[in-house]
Amino acid sequence: MPLVRIDLVRGRRPDEVRAVADATHRALVEVLGIPERDRFQIVTEHEGDHVVALDAGLGFTRTDRLVMIQIFTQKGRTTQVKQRLFRAVAQRLGTLGIGGEDVFVSVVENGPQDWSFGFGRAQYTEGALPVPGR
């Protein structure tokens, strides 16, 4: 059920873009236990000067391999689970040659009433879909 936005600096080949999306999804399946077909991703490429991502004072430099990921998901996951997710995403992207300094992940939580999967209906609220984790 997570909705994932992936922002990249333009310049990757289509297969590289797909590999980033696939690696991110694999981490979600592995750590959050979501179904394989529960995949909602939006990948956007930007000109390099349209992305600003400093180090928050941590003392490292990012490159044009930057991947910024926002994961919109239902509330209720523990800090430990989120940390495992951050590590899993970074490890999977690392296998694609993306260094840890270039992996930025944010989790945004909401509730079942905040989702509509189509037809103008709130499927979780109406009971058409089971609420994850309940």
Short mmCIF file of C-alpha atoms in Angstrom, two decimals:
data_model
loop_
_atom_site.label_atom_id
_atom_site.label_comp_id
_atom_site.label_asym_id
_atom_site.label_seq_id
_atom_site.Cartn_x
_atom_site.Cartn_y
_atom_site.Cartn_z
CA MET A 1 0.00 0.00 0.00
CA PRO A 2 2.82 2.50 0.25
CA LEU A 3 2.90 5.23 -2.35
CA VAL A 4 6.52 5.86 -3.24
CA ARG A 5 7.90 8.96 -4.93
CA ILE A 6 11.43 8.60 -6.27
CA ASP A 7 13.26 11.71 -7.42
CA LEU A 8 16.46 11.42 -9.43
CA VAL A 9 18.89 13.71 -11.17
CA ARG A 10 18.33 13.29 -14.92
CA GLY A 11 20.91 11.27 -16.84
CA ARG A 12 20.32 7.62 -15.99
CA ARG A 13 19.43 5.05 -18.64
CA PRO A 14 15.85 3.68 -18.50
CA ASP A 15 17.09 0.33 -17.16
CA GLU A 16 18.94 2.14 -14.34
CA VAL A 17 15.79 4.08 -13.41
CA ARG A 18 13.82 0.83 -13.33
CA ALA A 19 16.52 -0.84 -11.22
CA VAL A 20 16.24 1.96 -8.62
CA ALA A 21 12.45 1.53 -8.52
CA ASP A 22 12.76 -2.27 -8.31
CA ALA A 23 15.35 -2.11 -5.52
CA THR A 24 13.18 0.27 -3.53
CA HIS A 25 10.16 -1.99 -3.92
CA ARG A 26 12.15 -5.09 -2.91
CA ALA A 27 13.16 -3.33 0.32
CA LEU A 28 9.52 -2.49 1.06
CA VAL A 29 8.41 -6.07 0.43
CA GLU A 30 11.27 -7.45 2.54
CA VAL A 31 11.00 -5.12 5.54
CA LEU A 32 7.35 -4.05 5.61
CA GLY A 33 5.96 -7.36 4.38
CA ILE A 34 3.75 -5.76 1.75
CA PRO A 35 2.43 -7.92 -1.09
CA GLU A 36 4.54 -8.03 -4.25
CA ARG A 37 1.75 -6.50 -6.35
CA ASP A 38 1.14 -3.70 -3.84
CA ARG A 39 3.31 -1.38 -5.88
CA PHE A 40 2.60 2.31 -6.41
CA GLN A 41 5.62 4.32 -7.53
CA ILE A 42 6.16 7.65 -9.23
CA VAL A 43 9.65 8.25 -10.59
CA THR A 44 10.56 11.81 -11.56
CA GLU A 45 13.82 12.94 -13.09
CA HIS A 46 15.04 16.50 -12.59
CA GLU A 47 17.77 18.68 -14.03
CA GLY A 48 20.73 18.71 -11.64
CA ASP A 49 20.24 22.36 -10.73
CA HIS A 50 16.60 21.65 -9.79
CA VAL A 51 17.55 19.41 -6.87
CA VAL A 52 19.08 20.79 -3.70
CA ALA A 53 20.06 18.19 -1.12
CA LEU A 54 22.77 19.24 1.27
CA ASP A 55 24.10 17.07 4.10
CA ALA A 56 22.13 18.62 7.02
CA GLY A 57 25.51 19.42 8.58
CA LEU A 58 26.70 15.80 8.69
CA GLY A 59 29.90 16.46 6.75
CA PHE A 60 29.54 14.66 3.43
CA THR A 61 28.98 15.61 -0.19
CA ARG A 62 26.25 14.24 -2.42
CA THR A 63 26.77 13.47 -6.12
CA ASP A 64 24.59 13.47 -9.23
CA ARG A 65 23.71 9.85 -8.35
CA LEU A 66 21.35 11.23 -5.66
CA VAL A 67 18.13 9.30 -5.05
CA MET A 68 15.45 10.97 -2.91
CA ILE A 69 12.63 8.66 -1.81
CA GLN A 70 9.39 9.60 -0.06
CA ILE A 71 7.35 6.69 1.26
CA PHE A 72 3.74 7.51 2.09
CA THR A 73 2.33 4.74 4.25
CA GLN A 74 -0.06 4.04 7.08
CA LYS A 75 0.98 4.98 10.58
CA GLY A 76 1.96 2.40 13.13
CA ARG A 77 5.40 1.17 12.14
CA THR A 78 8.02 1.30 14.87
CA THR A 79 11.21 3.31 14.75
CA GLN A 80 13.15 0.04 14.54
CA VAL A 81 11.18 -1.08 11.46
CA LYS A 82 11.75 2.28 9.78
CA GLN A 83 15.47 2.06 10.51
CA ARG A 84 15.57 -1.45 9.00
CA LEU A 85 13.79 -0.06 5.95
CA PHE A 86 16.30 2.80 5.59
CA ARG A 87 19.17 0.31 5.77
CA ALA A 88 17.55 -2.10 3.31
CA VAL A 89 16.94 0.66 0.77
CA ALA A 90 20.53 1.92 1.09
CA GLN A 91 21.94 -1.61 0.79
CA ARG A 92 19.89 -2.45 -2.28
CA LEU A 93 20.75 0.86 -3.96
CA GLY A 94 24.38 0.28 -3.00
CA THR A 95 24.40 -2.84 -5.19
CA LEU A 96 23.51 -0.49 -8.07
CA GLY A 97 26.55 1.68 -7.39
CA ILE A 98 24.69 4.37 -5.46
CA GLY A 99 26.68 5.41 -2.39
CA GLY A 100 25.08 5.88 1.00
CA GLU A 101 25.65 9.63 0.82
CA ASP A 102 23.29 9.70 -2.18
CA VAL A 103 20.36 7.89 -0.54
CA PHE A 104 17.80 10.17 1.12
CA VAL A 105 14.63 8.49 2.44
CA SER A 106 11.64 9.98 4.23
CA VAL A 107 8.59 8.18 5.61
CA VAL A 108 5.30 10.08 5.71
CA GLU A 109 2.54 8.40 7.73
CA ASN A 110 -1.21 8.74 7.56
CA GLY A 111 -4.32 6.66 8.28
CA PRO A 112 -6.68 4.34 6.38
CA GLN A 113 -9.14 7.19 5.85
CA ASP A 114 -6.52 8.98 3.74
CA TRP A 115 -6.47 6.51 0.82
CA SER A 116 -8.61 5.99 -2.28
CA PHE A 117 -7.48 3.38 -4.79
CA GLY A 118 -10.04 4.42 -7.40
CA PHE A 119 -13.67 5.10 -8.16
CA GLY A 120 -13.83 7.93 -5.60
CA ARG A 121 -14.09 5.44 -2.75
CA ALA A 122 -12.11 5.05 0.47
CA GLN A 123 -11.63 1.28 0.22
CA TYR A 124 -10.01 0.83 3.65
CA THR A 125 -12.69 2.85 5.40
CA GLU A 126 -15.47 1.04 3.53
CA GLY A 127 -13.99 -2.38 4.30
CA ALA A 128 -13.29 -3.32 0.66
CA LEU A 129 -9.60 -3.71 1.60
CA PRO A 130 -8.16 -4.93 4.90
CA VAL A 131 -6.25 -2.24 6.78
CA PRO A 132 -2.56 -3.26 6.86
CA GLY A 133 -1.36 -4.27 10.29
CA ARG A 134 -4.81 -4.87 11.71
#
